[in-house]
Amino acid sequence: MKVLGIESSCDETGVAVYDTGLAPDQALRAHHVYSQIALHAEYGGVVPELASRDHVRKLLPLVRQTLADAGLAPGELDGVAYTAGPGLVGALLVGAGVARSLAWALDVPAIGVHHMEGHLLAPLMEDDPPEPPFVALLVSGGHTQLVAVDRIGAYRLLGETLDDAAGEAFDKTAKLMGLPYPGGPQLAKLAEQGTPGRFRFARPMTDRPGLDFSFSGLKTQVLLAWRDSDQSETTRADIARGFEDAVVDTLAIKCERALDAAGCDTLVVAGGVGANRRLRAKLQEMAQRRGGRVCFPRPSLCTDNGAMIAFAGALRLEAGQHDDASVHVTPRWDM
Ligand code: KG4
Ligand code: ZN
């Protein structure tokens, strides 16, 4: 089945074609992501109305380009998948409108995909994919969740953040130390030059049982440390390192607990923060020590993309699911 995937839940326009008839290393026939970062940078964050308008501008050209790169005519598609939520309502409606219209014109089924299910299944597009049951750590700008995956489509929430998501904490912390939007990846880059241990921040909620997270207090600790410091470049890098180590340690501690609680030895990591190098190294180390396994998508499939939507949609369409013809999105939606 050749499925077109469209992602437009926030500030990235992603389009891909996934072909379930090909070997796993060939199945992603083409994928493109257009990032709106430059558009939103001067406002210090995503402006929802600008995001919607930019998706309108970019989506159809990107669909054309992706189909051309995949070597497919539109009529060769067997289905269209799109992100139906959660996300910004206007941005979601652009993707849903285009996807539904294309599906109707081509007389193929369309399916709305949960954005976080897309992230969760992204590691399964890589070589030697993990088989359920496994535990998934979903760490993005909007979510931080530990999920037990009993099988594809059967998910149990084990724990989640009570306030900021991990990516949101990265972004807000970067902003308060004067780094430009989007701060998360820049903060991580800065942390590479920082001295470990000069600033030590708490590992929130690790001193009590449970699998929930809380990252907003960490941000306040950084604010105080930064305010009372000499605010030099070296100090900024050292604080970035202290912050990153605190987040990474916290995530790793809770992942290990979740694996114990679920009786699993395979961990799957997905979402934008899954691109973080120190997090990847720390979880690898943990998996090795336990004799288990940790699976990540390549960094470009960690952040928002159309490939994960095409893939998740293809699995659902192959299972015989599809939506009715209405254009419908769900901006707030539990997985
Ligand atoms: O999954 P994603 O692309 O979009 C959402 O669905 O939210 O995740 C974006 C988040 C942002 O908060 C960004 O700062 C964070 O992922 N992020 C990172 C890194 N790359 C992206 N955080 C830490 N280290 C990184 N290397
Ligand atoms: Zn995302």
Short mmCIF file of C-alpha atoms and ligand atoms in Angstrom, two decimals:
data_model
loop_
_atom_site.label_atom_id
_atom_site.label_comp_id
_atom_site.label_asym_id
_atom_site.label_seq_id
_atom_site.Cartn_x
_atom_site.Cartn_y
_atom_site.Cartn_z
CA MET A 1 0.00 0.00 0.00
CA LYS A 2 1.38 3.44 -0.98
CA VAL A 3 0.26 6.00 1.57
CA LEU A 4 0.77 9.75 1.49
CA GLY A 5 1.30 11.22 4.99
CA ILE A 6 0.68 14.86 5.90
CA GLU A 7 1.79 16.49 9.16
CA SER A 8 0.73 20.06 9.97
CA SER A 9 -0.04 20.12 13.69
CA CYS A 10 2.35 22.92 14.62
CA ASP A 11 5.18 24.76 12.85
CA GLU A 12 6.45 22.04 10.50
CA THR A 13 4.86 21.04 7.21
CA GLY A 14 5.77 17.38 6.66
CA VAL A 15 4.87 15.23 3.67
CA ALA A 16 5.97 11.65 2.91
CA VAL A 17 5.11 8.52 0.97
CA TYR A 18 5.41 5.18 2.78
CA ASP A 19 5.11 2.02 0.70
CA THR A 20 4.32 -1.11 2.73
CA GLY A 21 5.08 -3.28 -0.29
CA LEU A 22 8.80 -2.51 -0.14
CA ALA A 23 11.57 -3.69 2.20
CA PRO A 24 11.83 -1.59 5.39
CA ASP A 25 14.95 0.26 4.19
CA GLN A 26 13.20 1.22 0.91
CA ALA A 27 9.65 1.75 2.19
CA LEU A 28 10.00 5.45 2.92
CA ARG A 29 9.99 6.45 -0.75
CA ALA A 30 10.29 10.18 -0.15
CA HIS A 31 9.86 12.65 2.67
CA HIS A 32 10.18 16.39 3.05
CA VAL A 33 9.83 18.72 6.00
CA TYR A 34 9.47 22.46 5.62
CA SER A 35 10.16 24.25 8.89
CA GLN A 36 8.50 27.58 9.72
CA ILE A 37 11.15 28.42 12.33
CA ALA A 38 12.36 31.57 10.56
CA LEU A 39 8.79 32.86 10.32
CA HIS A 40 8.10 32.55 14.05
CA ALA A 41 11.60 33.42 15.35
CA GLU A 42 10.99 37.17 15.58
CA TYR A 43 7.97 36.54 17.86
CA GLY A 44 9.89 34.18 20.16
CA GLY A 45 7.36 31.36 19.68
CA VAL A 46 4.78 29.89 17.31
CA VAL A 47 2.04 32.32 16.19
CA PRO A 48 -0.92 30.02 15.39
CA GLU A 49 -2.50 32.12 12.62
CA LEU A 50 0.83 32.59 10.83
CA ALA A 51 1.42 28.85 11.12
CA SER A 52 -1.92 28.05 9.42
CA ARG A 53 -1.27 30.48 6.58
CA ASP A 54 2.20 29.13 5.96
CA HIS A 55 0.88 25.54 5.85
CA VAL A 56 -1.61 26.74 3.20
CA ARG A 57 1.28 28.17 1.15
CA LYS A 58 3.63 25.23 1.47
CA LEU A 59 1.54 22.08 1.64
CA LEU A 60 0.50 21.51 -1.99
CA PRO A 61 3.94 22.32 -3.48
CA LEU A 62 5.46 19.93 -0.94
CA VAL A 63 2.95 17.18 -1.88
CA ARG A 64 3.88 17.63 -5.55
CA GLN A 65 7.60 17.53 -4.79
CA THR A 66 7.29 14.46 -2.55
CA LEU A 67 5.27 12.54 -5.16
CA ALA A 68 7.79 13.47 -7.85
CA ASP A 69 10.71 12.32 -5.66
CA ALA A 70 8.87 9.07 -4.91
CA GLY A 71 8.40 8.58 -8.67
CA LEU A 72 4.63 8.32 -8.28
CA ALA A 73 1.66 9.86 -10.02
CA PRO A 74 -1.13 10.92 -7.61
CA GLY A 75 -3.36 8.17 -9.04
CA GLU A 76 -0.93 5.50 -7.80
CA LEU A 77 -1.60 6.35 -4.14
CA ASP A 78 -3.71 3.86 -2.15
CA GLY A 79 -4.53 6.11 0.78
CA VAL A 80 -3.90 9.43 2.51
CA ALA A 81 -3.04 9.85 6.20
CA TYR A 82 -2.98 13.16 8.06
CA THR A 83 -2.44 14.38 11.60
CA ALA A 84 -5.92 14.86 13.08
CA GLY A 85 -4.64 16.08 16.49
CA PRO A 86 -3.52 17.09 18.99
CA GLY A 87 -2.17 20.43 17.82
CA LEU A 88 -3.11 23.94 16.69
CA VAL A 89 -6.65 23.81 15.32
CA GLY A 90 -6.06 26.03 12.27
CA ALA A 91 -2.85 24.26 11.33
CA LEU A 92 -4.51 20.84 11.71
CA LEU A 93 -7.45 21.91 9.54
CA VAL A 94 -5.14 22.83 6.67
CA GLY A 95 -3.62 19.33 6.63
CA ALA A 96 -6.98 17.62 7.14
CA GLY A 97 -8.62 19.69 4.38
CA VAL A 98 -5.90 18.93 1.85
CA ALA A 99 -5.72 15.24 2.80
CA ARG A 100 -9.47 14.70 2.63
CA SER A 101 -9.82 16.58 -0.66
CA LEU A 102 -6.98 14.58 -2.24
CA ALA A 103 -8.44 11.31 -1.00
CA TRP A 104 -11.86 12.24 -2.34
CA ALA A 105 -10.47 13.30 -5.72
CA LEU A 106 -8.39 10.11 -6.00
CA ASP A 107 -11.17 7.92 -4.61
CA VAL A 108 -8.94 6.37 -1.95
CA PRO A 109 -9.49 6.13 1.82
CA ALA A 110 -8.20 8.78 4.21
CA ILE A 111 -7.34 8.37 7.87
CA GLY A 112 -6.70 10.85 10.69
CA VAL A 113 -3.70 9.87 12.81
CA HIS A 114 -2.92 10.83 16.42
CA HIS A 115 0.28 12.90 16.30
CA MET A 116 1.77 11.10 19.32
CA GLU A 117 0.97 7.68 17.88
CA GLY A 118 2.92 8.84 14.84
CA HIS A 119 5.90 9.70 17.06
CA LEU A 120 5.53 6.46 19.01
CA LEU A 121 5.62 4.28 15.90
CA ALA A 122 8.45 6.18 14.17
CA PRO A 123 11.19 3.89 15.60
CA LEU A 124 9.46 0.97 13.88
CA MET A 125 10.43 2.42 10.51
CA GLU A 126 14.11 1.73 11.27
CA ASP A 127 16.04 -1.49 10.55
CA ASP A 128 15.44 -4.38 12.94
CA PRO A 129 12.32 -2.77 14.47
CA PRO A 130 11.34 -3.67 18.04
CA GLU A 131 8.32 -5.93 18.55
CA PRO A 132 5.72 -5.09 21.20
CA PRO A 133 5.46 -5.35 24.14
CA PHE A 134 7.78 -2.45 24.89
CA VAL A 135 7.83 0.79 26.88
CA ALA A 136 7.83 4.07 24.94
CA LEU A 137 9.18 7.37 26.19
CA LEU A 138 7.46 10.17 24.26
CA VAL A 139 9.33 13.42 24.72
CA SER A 140 8.30 16.38 22.58
CA GLY A 141 7.53 20.07 22.94
CA GLY A 142 3.97 19.30 24.03
CA HIS A 143 4.21 15.88 25.69
CA THR A 144 6.29 13.88 28.13
CA GLN A 145 4.77 10.45 28.60
CA LEU A 146 5.76 6.91 29.43
CA VAL A 147 3.51 4.47 27.60
CA ALA A 148 3.30 0.68 27.76
CA VAL A 149 2.76 -0.62 24.24
CA ASP A 150 1.13 -4.04 24.55
CA ARG A 151 0.60 -4.19 20.80
CA ILE A 152 0.25 -1.61 18.04
CA GLY A 153 -2.93 0.29 18.86
CA ALA A 154 -3.06 -0.86 22.53
CA TYR A 155 -1.42 1.78 24.69
CA ARG A 156 -1.40 2.22 28.48
CA LEU A 157 -0.28 5.51 29.99
CA LEU A 158 2.22 4.77 32.80
CA GLY A 159 3.19 8.34 33.64
CA GLU A 160 3.27 11.86 32.28
CA THR A 161 4.34 15.39 33.10
CA LEU A 162 2.25 17.30 35.60
CA ASP A 163 3.34 20.66 34.15
CA ASP A 164 5.88 21.47 31.39
CA ALA A 165 6.86 18.91 28.76
CA ALA A 166 10.59 18.14 28.53
CA GLY A 167 10.94 19.96 25.20
CA GLU A 168 9.00 22.92 26.55
CA ALA A 169 11.38 23.03 29.55
CA PHE A 170 14.35 23.05 27.13
CA ASP A 171 12.76 25.86 25.10
CA LYS A 172 11.75 28.01 28.09
CA THR A 173 15.12 27.55 29.81
CA ALA A 174 16.92 28.53 26.62
CA LYS A 175 14.75 31.63 26.31
CA LEU A 176 15.39 32.81 29.86
CA MET A 177 19.14 32.63 29.21
CA GLY A 178 18.69 34.74 26.09
CA LEU A 179 18.97 32.04 23.41
CA PRO A 180 16.84 32.64 20.29
CA TYR A 181 13.74 30.56 19.44
CA PRO A 182 13.56 27.58 19.14
CA GLY A 183 15.90 27.20 22.06
CA GLY A 184 15.90 23.46 22.82
CA PRO A 185 18.41 22.29 20.20
CA GLN A 186 20.56 25.41 20.77
CA LEU A 187 20.64 24.82 24.52
CA ALA A 188 21.70 21.23 23.86
CA LYS A 189 24.49 22.45 21.56
CA LEU A 190 25.70 24.94 24.15
CA ALA A 191 25.64 22.23 26.83
CA GLU A 192 28.26 20.29 24.85
CA GLN A 193 30.79 23.00 25.72
CA GLY A 194 29.70 23.21 29.36
CA THR A 195 31.53 21.83 32.38
CA PRO A 196 29.55 19.06 34.08
CA GLY A 197 28.98 19.47 37.80
CA ARG A 198 29.60 23.23 38.12
CA PHE A 199 25.83 23.72 38.37
CA ARG A 200 23.79 20.92 39.87
CA PHE A 201 20.02 21.08 39.62
CA ALA A 202 17.40 18.79 41.16
CA ARG A 203 16.17 15.59 39.48
CA PRO A 204 12.48 16.41 40.05
CA MET A 205 10.18 13.73 41.54
CA THR A 206 12.85 11.01 41.47
CA ASP A 207 12.98 10.86 45.29
CA ARG A 208 9.50 9.31 45.51
CA PRO A 209 7.85 6.39 43.77
CA GLY A 210 5.86 6.93 40.60
CA LEU A 211 6.32 7.59 36.92
CA ASP A 212 5.09 11.17 36.60
CA PHE A 213 7.36 14.11 35.78
CA SER A 214 7.52 17.79 36.70
CA PHE A 215 9.91 20.11 34.89
CA SER A 216 8.65 23.61 35.68
CA GLY A 217 10.58 23.90 38.99
CA LEU A 218 13.82 23.12 37.17
CA LYS A 219 13.26 26.13 34.95
CA THR A 220 12.92 28.34 38.05
CA GLN A 221 16.16 26.91 39.48
CA VAL A 222 17.94 27.81 36.26
CA LEU A 223 16.41 31.30 36.31
CA LEU A 224 17.79 31.94 39.81
CA ALA A 225 21.22 30.49 38.99
CA TRP A 226 21.45 32.59 35.81
CA ARG A 227 20.23 35.77 37.53
CA ASP A 228 22.81 35.46 40.31
CA SER A 229 25.70 34.56 37.98
CA ASP A 230 28.24 36.65 36.02
CA GLN A 231 26.17 35.80 32.89
CA SER A 232 29.33 35.05 30.90
CA GLU A 233 29.38 32.72 27.90
CA THR A 234 31.17 30.08 29.97
CA THR A 235 28.57 30.27 32.71
CA ARG A 236 25.75 30.03 30.19
CA ALA A 237 27.26 26.84 28.77
CA ASP A 238 27.87 25.41 32.27
CA ILE A 239 24.26 26.11 33.32
CA ALA A 240 23.01 24.58 30.05
CA ARG A 241 25.04 21.46 30.85
CA GLY A 242 23.68 21.33 34.42
CA PHE A 243 20.12 21.67 33.13
CA GLU A 244 20.54 19.07 30.39
CA ASP A 245 22.10 16.58 32.82
CA ALA A 246 19.17 17.09 35.23
CA VAL A 247 16.56 16.46 32.53
CA VAL A 248 18.43 13.50 31.03
CA ASP A 249 19.04 11.86 34.44
CA THR A 250 15.40 12.34 35.40
CA LEU A 251 14.13 10.82 32.16
CA ALA A 252 16.56 7.89 32.45
CA ILE A 253 15.60 7.14 36.07
CA LYS A 254 11.89 7.09 35.19
CA CYS A 255 12.46 5.00 32.05
CA GLU A 256 14.22 2.36 34.09
CA ARG A 257 11.39 2.36 36.63
CA ALA A 258 8.84 2.05 33.83
CA LEU A 259 10.68 -0.92 32.34
CA ASP A 260 10.68 -2.59 35.78
CA ALA A 261 6.98 -1.81 36.30
CA ALA A 262 6.01 -3.16 32.87
CA GLY A 263 8.36 -6.17 33.10
CA CYS A 264 9.91 -5.23 29.73
CA ASP A 265 13.47 -4.98 28.51
CA THR A 266 12.86 -2.89 25.38
CA LEU A 267 12.57 0.89 25.47
CA VAL A 268 11.52 2.97 22.47
CA VAL A 269 12.17 6.71 22.46
CA ALA A 270 10.35 9.18 20.23
CA GLY A 271 9.58 12.89 19.88
CA GLY A 272 11.81 15.91 19.35
CA VAL A 273 13.81 15.57 22.58
CA GLY A 274 14.69 12.05 21.42
CA ALA A 275 17.16 13.82 19.10
CA ASN A 276 19.17 14.89 22.17
CA ARG A 277 22.60 13.29 22.04
CA ARG A 278 23.17 13.04 25.75
CA LEU A 279 19.75 11.45 26.28
CA ARG A 280 20.51 8.90 23.58
CA ALA A 281 23.89 8.05 25.12
CA LYS A 282 22.49 7.81 28.66
CA LEU A 283 19.65 5.49 27.65
CA GLN A 284 22.02 3.32 25.58
CA GLU A 285 24.21 2.98 28.66
CA MET A 286 21.21 2.02 30.79
CA ALA A 287 19.99 -0.55 28.25
CA GLN A 288 23.44 -2.11 28.02
CA ARG A 289 23.75 -2.35 31.79
CA ARG A 290 20.35 -4.10 31.98
CA GLY A 291 21.02 -6.38 29.02
CA GLY A 292 18.04 -4.79 27.27
CA ARG A 293 17.54 -2.69 24.18
CA VAL A 294 16.75 0.94 23.38
CA CYS A 295 15.48 2.01 19.95
CA PHE A 296 15.44 5.52 18.54
CA PRO A 297 14.37 6.82 15.17
CA ARG A 298 17.09 8.70 13.26
CA PRO A 299 17.11 12.34 14.51
CA SER A 300 15.17 13.63 11.46
CA LEU A 301 12.31 11.24 12.32
CA CYS A 302 12.35 12.29 16.02
CA THR A 303 11.11 15.81 15.32
CA ASP A 304 7.80 16.42 13.52
CA ASN A 305 7.62 14.84 10.07
CA GLY A 306 5.19 13.37 7.55
CA ALA A 307 6.90 9.97 7.44
CA MET A 308 5.62 8.92 10.86
CA ILE A 309 2.09 9.93 9.85
CA ALA A 310 2.31 8.02 6.55
CA PHE A 311 3.60 4.96 8.42
CA ALA A 312 1.05 5.03 11.27
CA GLY A 313 -1.72 5.69 8.73
CA ALA A 314 -0.57 2.82 6.52
CA LEU A 315 -0.75 0.39 9.47
CA ARG A 316 -4.30 1.52 10.26
CA LEU A 317 -5.46 1.52 6.63
CA GLU A 318 -4.03 -1.97 6.16
CA ALA A 319 -6.02 -3.04 9.21
CA GLY A 320 -9.14 -1.86 7.37
CA GLN A 321 -9.70 1.37 9.27
CA HIS A 322 -10.55 4.70 7.65
CA ASP A 323 -12.52 7.85 8.42
CA ASP A 324 -15.77 9.15 6.99
CA ALA A 325 -15.69 12.01 4.49
CA SER A 326 -16.01 14.93 6.93
CA VAL A 327 -13.07 17.24 7.65
CA HIS A 328 -12.64 16.82 11.37
CA VAL A 329 -9.72 17.50 13.71
CA THR A 330 -9.23 17.03 17.47
CA PRO A 331 -6.93 19.75 18.88
CA ARG A 332 -6.98 18.11 22.37
CA TRP A 333 -6.89 14.35 22.23
CA ASP A 334 -5.66 11.61 24.57
CA MET A 335 -3.91 8.79 22.74
O1 KG4 B 1 8.29 16.37 18.39
P1 KG4 B 1 8.63 17.78 18.11
O2 KG4 B 1 9.35 18.11 16.82
O3 KG4 B 1 7.36 18.68 18.12
C1 KG4 B 1 6.30 18.49 19.02
O4 KG4 B 1 5.41 17.65 18.73
O5 KG4 B 1 6.36 19.16 20.08
O6 KG4 B 1 9.47 18.29 19.36
C2 KG4 B 1 9.95 19.59 19.43
C3 KG4 B 1 10.64 19.75 20.76
C4 KG4 B 1 11.03 21.20 21.03
O7 KG4 B 1 10.62 21.53 22.34
C5 KG4 B 1 12.54 21.19 20.90
O8 KG4 B 1 13.17 22.13 21.72
C6 KG4 B 1 12.90 19.77 21.32
O9 KG4 B 1 11.86 18.98 20.79
N1 KG4 B 1 14.20 19.35 20.79
C7 KG4 B 1 15.28 19.10 21.56
C8 KG4 B 1 16.33 18.73 20.68
N2 KG4 B 1 15.85 18.76 19.40
C9 KG4 B 1 14.54 19.13 19.49
N3 KG4 B 1 15.45 19.16 22.89
C10 KG4 B 1 16.65 18.83 23.37
N4 KG4 B 1 17.72 18.47 22.61
C11 KG4 B 1 17.59 18.41 21.26
N5 KG4 B 1 18.64 18.05 20.52
ZN ZN B 2 5.62 16.21 17.60
#
